[in-house]
Amino acid sequence: MSQPILDTFGRKHTYLRISLTDKCNLRCTYCMPQEDMQFMPSKWLMQADEIQTLAGIFVDLGVEKIRLTGGEPLIRKDVGQIIQNLGTLPTSLTLTTNAVFVDQFIDDLKNAGVRSLNVSLDTLNETTFKSITKRDHFNKTLDSIKLLISEGFVVKINVVVMKGINDTEVNDFVRLTLDEPNLHVRFIEFMPFNGNKWEMSKIVSYNDLLSDINKQFEFEKLEGELHDTAHSFKVHGGKGTFGIIGTVTHPFCAGCNRIRLTADGKLKNCLFDTTEIDLLTPLRRGEDIRSLIYSHFHKKHFAHGGHIDFTAKEAKADYEQNRRMIAIGG
Ligand SMILES: Nc1nc2c(ncn2[C@@H]2O[C@H](COP(=O)(O)OP(=O)(O)OP(=O)(O)O)[C@@H](O)[C@H]2O)c(=O)[nH]1
Ligand SMILES: C[S@@+](CC[C@H](N)C(=O)[O-])C[C@H]1O[C@@H](n2cnc3c(N)ncnc32)[C@H](O)[C@@H]1O
Ligand code: SF4
Ligand code: SF4
């Protein structure tokens, strides 16, 4: 194996998130705020064999876990093949998905050794689902989650909590975990991206979430790893867990091990860093991309592309120039 991907803070980057597309069948307001989005032309996208070659290089540089994301990874026509190809690499493979099309890929997922999927579902109310996602797929999403669990997968539900939208449902989500050992719920603090009308006052903070949950449940904190996005908790007597991803008030940058590859083959060293570099063109030209990868991570900032506090004026200027979440790969 080659040298690992280190930054100047000594963080080792072992977790690769590959975005397969910036397209999606939903229109979640916090992620893709406009209905009429301009998507990347298909010819810009990494092809299945290029994804496999790039992933292989990252595995050689120490990547131990690959997550497919997007946009919606499961709307890509060749996703079944991509999953099967990546399943041959010596890493764990997983996906973050809205799950609407997951029933078509159960065998591909099993054959590729996928054991756990993260599924976005922000509400347990059909009307609220439609107002957040602008689409009518509530029942299909719930059925997909049930199917995944019945097929033996571990499911983590991602809930972006927004004040006045879905914050009254937090304890209903926690209740779902009580009887199901393979179901985990993570509440996420709403983050700012270009055009998503983020304001600090719209987030429900880590502390507020915990005190809300504490009104109905007794729970204990679980041990975790420094690189975990979520702090996890277990309700006394419960079987599953709940977690809080405190992106804004409890950032987890100190343990960051994340590498991002956008659907058009750009390398991002941080979700919020705008200085991405192109890997696809040099790969197509047969050039050595390892040195590009090392040097890009050598320039990585400690947190959030250089800003700890999202409310600072400079941070706002930066996140407004950043890609939308959908085009980064969440
Ligand atoms: N600030 C920040 N937030 C992130 C990052 N990666 C993921 N998130 C947030 O965490 C949420 C959950 O991400 P997932 O795609 O489910 O993956 P994960 O939490 O890294 O995955 P596991 O810990 O493997 O389950 C996302 O929806 C983002 O809101 C990151 O690098 N930085
Ligand atoms: C961009 S989506 C891509 C994968 C897939 N379409 C899905 O929704 O799971 C990945 C994750 O990013 C999260 N996300 C998107 N925009 C966000 C924001 N503004 N703040 C926090 N999380 C966000 C979503 O909730 C989802 O869990
Ligand atoms: S969060 Fe996922 S499902 Fe929702 S618009 Fe973004 S990419 Fe699509
Ligand atoms: S904001 Fe950047 S540094 Fe912090 S955890 Fe996310 S990718 Fe890593």
Tab-separated table of C-alpha atoms and ligand atoms in Angstrom:
chain	number	residue	atom	x	y	z
A	1	MET	CA	0.000	0.000	0.000
A	2	SER	CA	1.138	3.586	-0.733
A	3	GLN	CA	1.456	6.354	1.869
A	4	PRO	CA	-1.885	7.248	3.487
A	5	ILE	CA	-3.621	10.549	2.739
A	6	LEU	CA	-2.684	12.823	5.614
A	7	ASP	CA	-3.301	16.506	6.173
A	8	THR	CA	-1.193	18.948	8.166
A	9	PHE	CA	-3.279	18.226	11.305
A	10	GLY	CA	-2.287	14.566	11.178
A	11	ARG	CA	-5.747	13.388	10.107
A	12	LYS	CA	-5.722	10.203	8.047
A	13	HIS	CA	-8.350	10.098	5.294
A	14	THR	CA	-9.842	6.634	5.009
A	15	TYR	CA	-13.477	7.312	4.081
A	16	LEU	CA	-14.338	8.069	0.455
A	17	ARG	CA	-17.731	9.470	-0.475
A	18	ILE	CA	-18.452	9.140	-4.187
A	19	SER	CA	-21.296	11.118	-5.713
A	20	LEU	CA	-22.786	9.238	-8.678
A	21	THR	CA	-25.000	12.038	-9.983
A	22	ASP	CA	-26.290	15.492	-9.087
A	23	LYS	CA	-29.792	14.519	-10.248
A	24	CYS	CA	-32.559	13.480	-7.885
A	25	ASN	CA	-36.163	12.316	-7.960
A	26	LEU	CA	-36.939	14.527	-4.908
A	27	ARG	CA	-36.520	18.273	-4.353
A	28	CYS	CA	-35.747	18.595	-0.624
A	29	THR	CA	-35.794	22.301	0.147
A	30	TYR	CA	-32.620	22.249	2.266
A	31	CYS	CA	-30.609	20.438	-0.427
A	32	MET	CA	-32.043	21.350	-3.847
A	33	PRO	CA	-34.013	24.529	-3.302
A	34	GLN	CA	-35.139	25.065	-6.917
A	35	GLU	CA	-37.536	22.922	-8.944
A	36	ASP	CA	-35.894	23.738	-12.281
A	37	MET	CA	-32.306	22.830	-11.517
A	38	GLN	CA	-29.584	22.865	-14.162
A	39	PHE	CA	-27.909	19.475	-13.847
A	40	MET	CA	-24.515	18.427	-15.152
A	41	PRO	CA	-24.531	17.198	-18.748
A	42	SER	CA	-24.177	13.391	-18.744
A	43	LYS	CA	-20.872	13.582	-20.611
A	44	TRP	CA	-19.308	15.286	-17.580
A	45	LEU	CA	-20.064	12.338	-15.309
A	46	MET	CA	-17.486	9.781	-14.305
A	47	GLN	CA	-18.166	6.531	-16.144
A	48	ALA	CA	-18.529	3.236	-14.260
A	49	ASP	CA	-15.005	2.076	-15.199
A	50	GLU	CA	-13.520	5.461	-14.201
A	51	ILE	CA	-15.263	5.274	-10.825
A	52	GLN	CA	-13.780	1.819	-10.332
A	53	THR	CA	-10.264	2.965	-11.284
A	54	LEU	CA	-10.433	6.022	-9.012
A	55	ALA	CA	-11.862	3.999	-6.127
A	56	GLY	CA	-9.062	1.432	-6.592
A	57	ILE	CA	-6.445	4.190	-6.361
A	58	PHE	CA	-8.013	5.540	-3.168
A	59	VAL	CA	-8.116	2.042	-1.674
A	60	ASP	CA	-4.406	1.759	-2.403
A	61	LEU	CA	-3.959	5.079	-0.548
A	62	GLY	CA	-5.642	3.654	2.547
A	63	VAL	CA	-9.391	4.105	2.037
A	64	GLU	CA	-11.302	1.560	4.112
A	65	LYS	CA	-14.868	2.651	3.525
A	66	ILE	CA	-16.717	3.860	0.419
A	67	ARG	CA	-20.119	5.532	0.509
A	68	LEU	CA	-22.122	6.164	-2.648
A	69	THR	CA	-24.233	9.271	-2.550
A	70	GLY	CA	-25.467	12.070	-4.786
A	71	GLY	CA	-28.002	13.525	-5.737
A	72	GLU	CA	-29.813	10.238	-5.608
A	73	PRO	CA	-27.337	7.435	-6.354
A	74	LEU	CA	-30.056	4.914	-7.229
A	75	ILE	CA	-31.401	6.913	-10.188
A	76	ARG	CA	-28.240	6.347	-12.160
A	77	LYS	CA	-28.902	3.729	-14.864
A	78	ASP	CA	-25.662	1.806	-14.317
A	79	VAL	CA	-25.758	1.945	-10.515
A	80	GLY	CA	-26.294	-1.820	-10.182
A	81	GLN	CA	-23.083	-2.436	-12.118
A	82	ILE	CA	-21.196	0.234	-10.135
A	83	ILE	CA	-22.281	-1.366	-6.855
A	84	GLN	CA	-21.193	-4.791	-8.054
A	85	ASN	CA	-17.821	-3.469	-9.273
A	86	LEU	CA	-17.085	-1.641	-6.016
A	87	GLY	CA	-18.114	-4.725	-4.051
A	88	THR	CA	-14.954	-6.435	-5.344
A	89	LEU	CA	-12.671	-3.941	-3.579
A	90	PRO	CA	-11.343	-4.748	-0.080
A	91	THR	CA	-13.387	-2.003	1.645
A	92	SER	CA	-16.756	-1.670	3.235
A	93	LEU	CA	-19.341	-0.320	0.812
A	94	THR	CA	-22.487	1.558	1.682
A	95	LEU	CA	-24.964	4.137	0.363
A	96	THR	CA	-26.900	7.187	1.413
A	97	THR	CA	-30.217	7.198	-0.432
A	98	ASN	CA	-33.784	8.422	-0.320
A	99	ALA	CA	-34.646	4.725	-0.823
A	100	VAL	CA	-37.483	5.275	-3.300
A	101	PHE	CA	-35.927	2.823	-5.809
A	102	VAL	CA	-34.141	0.547	-3.369
A	103	ASP	CA	-36.425	-2.439	-4.000
A	104	GLN	CA	-34.831	-2.809	-7.466
A	105	PHE	CA	-31.348	-3.271	-6.013
A	106	ILE	CA	-31.719	-5.680	-3.091
A	107	ASP	CA	-29.770	-8.467	-4.831
A	108	ASP	CA	-27.038	-6.116	-6.114
A	109	LEU	CA	-26.592	-4.721	-2.611
A	110	LYS	CA	-26.414	-8.162	-1.010
A	111	ASN	CA	-24.046	-9.533	-3.646
A	112	ALA	CA	-21.726	-6.553	-3.182
A	113	GLY	CA	-21.577	-7.119	0.585
A	114	VAL	CA	-23.508	-3.966	1.557
A	115	ARG	CA	-24.811	-4.473	5.105
A	116	SER	CA	-26.083	-1.059	6.072
A	117	LEU	CA	-27.733	1.880	4.292
A	118	ASN	CA	-28.445	5.434	5.380
A	119	VAL	CA	-31.903	6.566	4.329
A	120	SER	CA	-33.165	10.142	4.380
A	121	LEU	CA	-36.616	10.603	5.850
A	122	ASP	CA	-37.336	13.912	7.551
A	123	THR	CA	-40.923	13.369	8.644
A	124	LEU	CA	-43.453	10.698	9.532
A	125	ASN	CA	-46.282	12.804	8.161
A	126	GLU	CA	-47.312	12.422	4.510
A	127	THR	CA	-48.272	16.091	4.029
A	128	THR	CA	-45.044	17.356	5.589
A	129	PHE	CA	-43.090	14.905	3.407
A	130	LYS	CA	-44.654	16.461	0.331
A	131	SER	CA	-43.914	19.978	1.487
A	132	ILE	CA	-40.237	19.158	2.219
A	133	THR	CA	-39.507	16.983	-0.817
A	134	LYS	CA	-42.084	18.399	-3.285
A	135	ARG	CA	-42.894	14.829	-4.250
A	136	ASP	CA	-45.447	12.173	-3.262
A	137	HIS	CA	-43.148	9.294	-2.290
A	138	PHE	CA	-43.835	9.086	1.450
A	139	ASN	CA	-45.402	5.607	1.464
A	140	LYS	CA	-42.830	4.247	-0.932
A	141	THR	CA	-40.019	5.495	1.333
A	142	LEU	CA	-41.576	3.899	4.407
A	143	ASP	CA	-42.126	0.627	2.522
A	144	SER	CA	-38.492	0.704	1.369
A	145	ILE	CA	-37.233	1.090	4.935
A	146	LYS	CA	-39.397	-1.861	6.036
A	147	LEU	CA	-38.163	-3.920	3.095
A	148	LEU	CA	-34.509	-3.201	3.875
A	149	ILE	CA	-34.981	-4.250	7.496
A	150	SER	CA	-36.868	-7.401	6.527
A	151	GLU	CA	-34.012	-8.254	4.130
A	152	GLY	CA	-31.521	-8.026	7.019
A	153	PHE	CA	-29.925	-4.627	6.347
A	154	VAL	CA	-29.123	-2.140	9.091
A	155	VAL	CA	-30.890	1.156	8.354
A	156	LYS	CA	-29.894	4.559	9.671
A	157	ILE	CA	-32.588	7.160	9.072
A	158	ASN	CA	-31.238	10.687	8.521
A	159	VAL	CA	-33.571	13.454	9.691
A	160	VAL	CA	-32.624	17.087	8.987
A	161	VAL	CA	-34.453	18.916	11.759
A	162	MET	CA	-35.785	22.381	10.922
A	163	LYS	CA	-37.609	24.706	13.282
A	164	GLY	CA	-41.342	24.944	12.591
A	165	ILE	CA	-41.184	22.198	9.927
A	166	ASN	CA	-40.523	18.828	11.575
A	167	ASP	CA	-39.155	19.627	15.045
A	168	THR	CA	-42.292	18.344	16.806
A	169	GLU	CA	-41.642	14.841	15.412
A	170	VAL	CA	-38.309	14.150	17.081
A	171	ASN	CA	-39.711	11.882	19.793
A	172	ASP	CA	-41.861	9.991	17.275
A	173	PHE	CA	-38.651	9.128	15.430
A	174	VAL	CA	-36.937	8.065	18.671
A	175	ARG	CA	-39.911	5.803	19.408
A	176	LEU	CA	-39.310	3.928	16.136
A	177	THR	CA	-35.976	2.679	17.461
A	178	LEU	CA	-37.348	1.109	20.643
A	179	ASP	CA	-38.270	-2.310	19.239
A	180	GLU	CA	-36.020	-2.599	16.200
A	181	PRO	CA	-32.322	-3.427	16.723
A	182	ASN	CA	-31.450	-2.727	13.083
A	183	LEU	CA	-32.995	0.740	13.013
A	184	HIS	CA	-31.083	3.835	14.049
A	185	VAL	CA	-32.218	7.437	13.717
A	186	ARG	CA	-29.857	10.401	13.406
A	187	PHE	CA	-31.032	13.979	13.803
A	188	ILE	CA	-28.987	16.422	11.721
A	189	GLU	CA	-28.499	20.132	12.272
A	190	PHE	CA	-29.500	21.996	9.104
A	191	MET	CA	-26.383	23.273	7.273
A	192	PRO	CA	-25.918	26.246	4.929
A	193	PHE	CA	-25.457	25.762	1.189
A	194	ASN	CA	-25.840	28.019	-1.807
A	195	GLY	CA	-29.498	29.055	-2.120
A	196	ASN	CA	-31.001	27.022	0.743
A	197	LYS	CA	-32.053	30.050	2.832
A	198	TRP	CA	-30.132	28.845	5.874
A	199	GLU	CA	-30.309	30.883	9.050
A	200	MET	CA	-28.977	29.999	12.459
A	201	SER	CA	-32.482	30.563	13.859
A	202	LYS	CA	-33.844	27.722	11.686
A	203	ILE	CA	-31.643	25.028	13.192
A	204	VAL	CA	-32.659	22.894	16.141
A	205	SER	CA	-29.452	22.553	18.091
A	206	TYR	CA	-27.820	19.449	19.493
A	207	ASN	CA	-28.581	20.622	23.051
A	208	ASP	CA	-32.215	21.456	22.284
A	209	LEU	CA	-32.714	18.079	20.626
A	210	LEU	CA	-31.334	16.251	23.640
A	211	SER	CA	-33.453	18.193	26.109
A	212	ASP	CA	-36.555	17.604	24.001
A	213	ILE	CA	-35.872	13.850	23.881
A	214	ASN	CA	-35.123	13.859	27.598
A	215	LYS	CA	-38.684	15.031	28.303
A	216	GLN	CA	-39.993	11.651	27.138
A	217	PHE	CA	-37.125	9.173	27.357
A	218	GLU	CA	-34.278	8.172	29.620
A	219	PHE	CA	-31.183	7.372	27.637
A	220	GLU	CA	-27.443	6.832	27.848
A	221	LYS	CA	-24.609	8.042	25.631
A	222	LEU	CA	-22.737	5.361	23.691
A	223	GLU	CA	-19.011	5.210	23.008
A	224	GLY	CA	-18.038	6.380	19.553
A	225	GLU	CA	-15.058	7.096	17.328
A	226	LEU	CA	-13.505	10.560	16.888
A	227	HIS	CA	-14.412	10.532	13.185
A	228	ASP	CA	-18.106	9.732	13.743
A	229	THR	CA	-20.563	12.311	12.441
A	230	ALA	CA	-23.095	11.356	15.104
A	231	HIS	CA	-22.950	11.168	18.869
A	232	SER	CA	-25.077	8.113	19.584
A	233	PHE	CA	-27.479	7.372	22.407
A	234	LYS	CA	-29.671	4.483	23.463
A	235	VAL	CA	-33.000	4.743	25.233
A	236	HIS	CA	-33.048	2.541	28.344
A	237	GLY	CA	-34.539	-0.760	27.303
A	238	GLY	CA	-34.584	0.240	23.623
A	239	LYS	CA	-33.121	-1.948	20.873
A	240	GLY	CA	-32.009	0.563	18.222
A	241	THR	CA	-30.195	3.847	18.852
A	242	PHE	CA	-30.585	7.515	18.096
A	243	GLY	CA	-27.831	9.954	17.255
A	244	ILE	CA	-27.299	13.645	16.800
A	245	ILE	CA	-25.183	15.031	13.979
A	246	GLY	CA	-24.288	18.448	15.361
A	247	THR	CA	-22.839	19.809	12.136
A	248	VAL	CA	-23.191	23.430	13.281
A	249	THR	CA	-23.043	23.520	17.088
A	250	HIS	CA	-20.965	20.354	17.657
A	251	PRO	CA	-18.728	20.015	14.592
A	252	PHE	CA	-16.787	16.770	14.260
A	253	CYS	CA	-13.978	18.187	12.110
A	254	ALA	CA	-11.246	17.256	14.610
A	255	GLY	CA	-11.571	13.619	13.559
A	256	CYS	CA	-12.393	14.241	9.911
A	257	ASN	CA	-11.441	11.286	7.723
A	258	ARG	CA	-13.576	12.260	4.702
A	259	ILE	CA	-12.655	12.487	1.034
A	260	ARG	CA	-15.263	13.567	-1.515
A	261	LEU	CA	-15.413	12.839	-5.193
A	262	THR	CA	-18.123	14.762	-7.037
A	263	ALA	CA	-20.068	13.138	-9.885
A	264	ASP	CA	-17.953	15.078	-12.403
A	265	GLY	CA	-14.732	13.760	-10.894
A	266	LYS	CA	-13.643	16.722	-8.765
A	267	LEU	CA	-11.858	16.071	-5.491
A	268	LYS	CA	-13.061	18.031	-2.455
A	269	ASN	CA	-11.006	17.883	0.724
A	270	CYS	CA	-13.942	19.239	2.762
A	271	LEU	CA	-17.692	19.618	2.339
A	272	PHE	CA	-17.256	23.378	2.629
A	273	ASP	CA	-14.006	23.936	0.766
A	274	THR	CA	-14.462	25.561	-2.633
A	275	THR	CA	-10.944	24.821	-3.913
A	276	GLU	CA	-11.754	21.495	-5.545
A	277	ILE	CA	-9.407	19.889	-8.059
A	278	ASP	CA	-10.181	17.874	-11.177
A	279	LEU	CA	-9.109	14.211	-11.076
A	280	LEU	CA	-11.075	12.979	-14.060
A	281	THR	CA	-9.245	14.880	-16.802
A	282	PRO	CA	-5.762	13.832	-15.649
A	283	LEU	CA	-7.038	10.265	-15.175
A	284	ARG	CA	-8.345	10.263	-18.766
A	285	ARG	CA	-4.981	11.533	-19.961
A	286	GLY	CA	-3.235	8.701	-18.135
A	287	GLU	CA	-1.443	11.054	-15.745
A	288	ASP	CA	-0.448	10.221	-12.193
A	289	ILE	CA	-3.172	11.545	-9.895
A	290	ARG	CA	-1.669	10.396	-6.592
A	291	SER	CA	0.508	13.457	-6.191
A	292	LEU	CA	-2.537	15.683	-6.891
A	293	ILE	CA	-4.469	13.910	-4.140
A	294	TYR	CA	-1.671	14.222	-1.572
A	295	SER	CA	-1.103	17.905	-2.266
A	296	HIS	CA	-4.822	18.765	-2.156
A	297	PHE	CA	-5.163	17.184	1.279
A	298	HIS	CA	-2.025	18.942	2.436
A	299	LYS	CA	-3.985	22.193	1.944
A	300	LYS	CA	-7.021	21.037	3.925
A	301	HIS	CA	-8.280	23.482	6.559
A	302	PHE	CA	-9.036	22.347	10.079
A	303	ALA	CA	-12.801	22.905	9.827
A	304	HIS	CA	-15.567	23.823	7.378
A	305	GLY	CA	-13.212	24.972	4.640
A	306	GLY	CA	-11.628	27.445	7.054
A	307	HIS	CA	-14.609	28.736	9.059
A	308	ILE	CA	-15.700	27.274	12.371
A	309	ASP	CA	-18.588	29.706	12.753
A	310	PHE	CA	-21.151	29.626	9.917
A	311	THR	CA	-22.601	32.980	10.955
A	312	ALA	CA	-19.329	34.849	10.255
A	313	LYS	CA	-19.455	37.153	7.209
A	314	GLU	CA	-16.539	35.359	5.508
A	315	ALA	CA	-18.206	31.974	6.028
A	316	LYS	CA	-21.363	33.223	4.315
A	317	ALA	CA	-19.409	34.472	1.314
A	318	ASP	CA	-17.754	31.059	1.061
A	319	TYR	CA	-20.784	28.814	1.420
A	320	GLU	CA	-22.649	30.897	-1.123
A	321	GLN	CA	-19.884	30.115	-3.604
A	322	ASN	CA	-19.837	26.440	-2.694
A	323	ARG	CA	-21.742	23.897	-4.737
A	324	ARG	CA	-25.229	23.043	-3.599
A	325	MET	CA	-25.359	19.967	-1.357
A	326	ILE	CA	-26.919	17.982	-4.185
A	327	ALA	CA	-23.934	18.679	-6.445
A	328	ILE	CA	-21.354	17.855	-3.770
A	329	GLY	CA	-22.684	14.553	-2.505
A	330	GLY	CA	-24.001	15.054	1.035
B	1	LIG	N1	-20.121	18.930	8.377
B	1	LIG	C1	-20.168	17.761	7.773
B	1	LIG	N2	-21.330	17.096	7.743
B	1	LIG	C2	-21.346	15.912	7.140
B	1	LIG	C3	-20.218	15.352	6.543
B	1	LIG	N3	-20.533	14.155	6.037
B	1	LIG	C4	-21.814	13.978	6.308
B	1	LIG	N4	-22.310	15.034	6.991
B	1	LIG	C5	-23.666	15.200	7.498
B	1	LIG	O1	-23.987	13.991	8.103
B	1	LIG	C6	-25.161	13.489	7.512
B	1	LIG	C7	-25.130	11.995	7.460
B	1	LIG	O2	-24.243	11.591	6.472
B	1	LIG	P1	-24.331	10.156	5.845
B	1	LIG	O3	-24.227	10.252	4.365
B	1	LIG	O4	-25.520	9.471	6.356
B	1	LIG	O5	-23.013	9.484	6.316
B	1	LIG	P2	-22.187	9.370	7.669
B	1	LIG	O6	-22.902	9.932	8.833
B	1	LIG	O7	-20.818	9.852	7.369
B	1	LIG	O8	-22.148	7.834	7.735
B	1	LIG	P3	-21.914	6.718	8.822
B	1	LIG	O9	-21.321	7.332	10.036
B	1	LIG	O10	-21.047	5.773	8.136
B	1	LIG	O11	-23.263	6.174	9.029
B	1	LIG	C8	-25.221	14.148	6.155
B	1	LIG	O12	-26.546	14.230	5.791
B	1	LIG	C9	-24.624	15.480	6.396
B	1	LIG	O13	-25.637	16.334	6.876
B	1	LIG	C10	-19.025	16.087	6.591
B	1	LIG	O14	-17.977	15.699	6.101
B	1	LIG	N5	-19.063	17.284	7.209
B	2	LIG	C1	-27.405	15.144	-0.360
B	2	LIG	S1	-28.211	13.703	0.185
B	2	LIG	C2	-27.716	12.529	-1.066
B	2	LIG	C3	-28.182	11.128	-0.856
B	2	LIG	C4	-29.659	10.832	-0.966
B	2	LIG	N1	-30.309	11.498	-2.026
B	2	LIG	C5	-30.350	11.100	0.349
B	2	LIG	O1	-31.126	12.039	0.433
B	2	LIG	O2	-30.078	10.355	1.270
B	2	LIG	C6	-27.198	13.136	1.564
B	2	LIG	C7	-27.585	13.655	2.900
B	2	LIG	O3	-27.381	15.049	2.951
B	2	LIG	C8	-28.319	15.595	3.828
B	2	LIG	N2	-28.447	17.023	3.591
B	2	LIG	C9	-28.740	17.648	2.441
B	2	LIG	N3	-28.769	18.982	2.613
B	2	LIG	C10	-28.491	19.210	3.911
B	2	LIG	C11	-28.393	20.389	4.713
B	2	LIG	N4	-28.601	21.582	4.203
B	2	LIG	N5	-28.070	20.254	6.004
B	2	LIG	C12	-27.866	19.022	6.539
B	2	LIG	N6	-27.944	17.879	5.838
B	2	LIG	C13	-28.260	17.966	4.550
B	2	LIG	C14	-29.581	14.808	3.485
B	2	LIG	O4	-30.510	14.835	4.513
B	2	LIG	C15	-29.036	13.414	3.275
B	2	LIG	O5	-29.085	12.683	4.481
B	3	SF4	S1	-31.464	15.259	0.260
B	3	SF4	FE1	-31.200	13.544	-1.148
B	3	SF4	S2	-33.319	13.110	-1.742
B	3	SF4	FE2	-33.353	15.167	-0.962
B	3	SF4	S3	-33.028	16.484	-2.759
B	3	SF4	FE3	-31.035	16.107	-1.773
B	3	SF4	S4	-30.219	14.455	-2.934
B	3	SF4	FE4	-32.420	14.444	-3.301
B	4	SF4	S1	-16.855	20.216	7.533
B	4	SF4	FE1	-15.024	19.617	6.405
B	4	SF4	S2	-13.462	19.244	7.955
B	4	SF4	FE2	-15.439	19.285	9.007
B	4	SF4	S3	-16.076	17.137	9.073
B	4	SF4	FE3	-17.003	18.026	7.233
B	4	SF4	S4	-15.554	17.593	5.584
B	4	SF4	FE4	-14.480	17.291	7.523
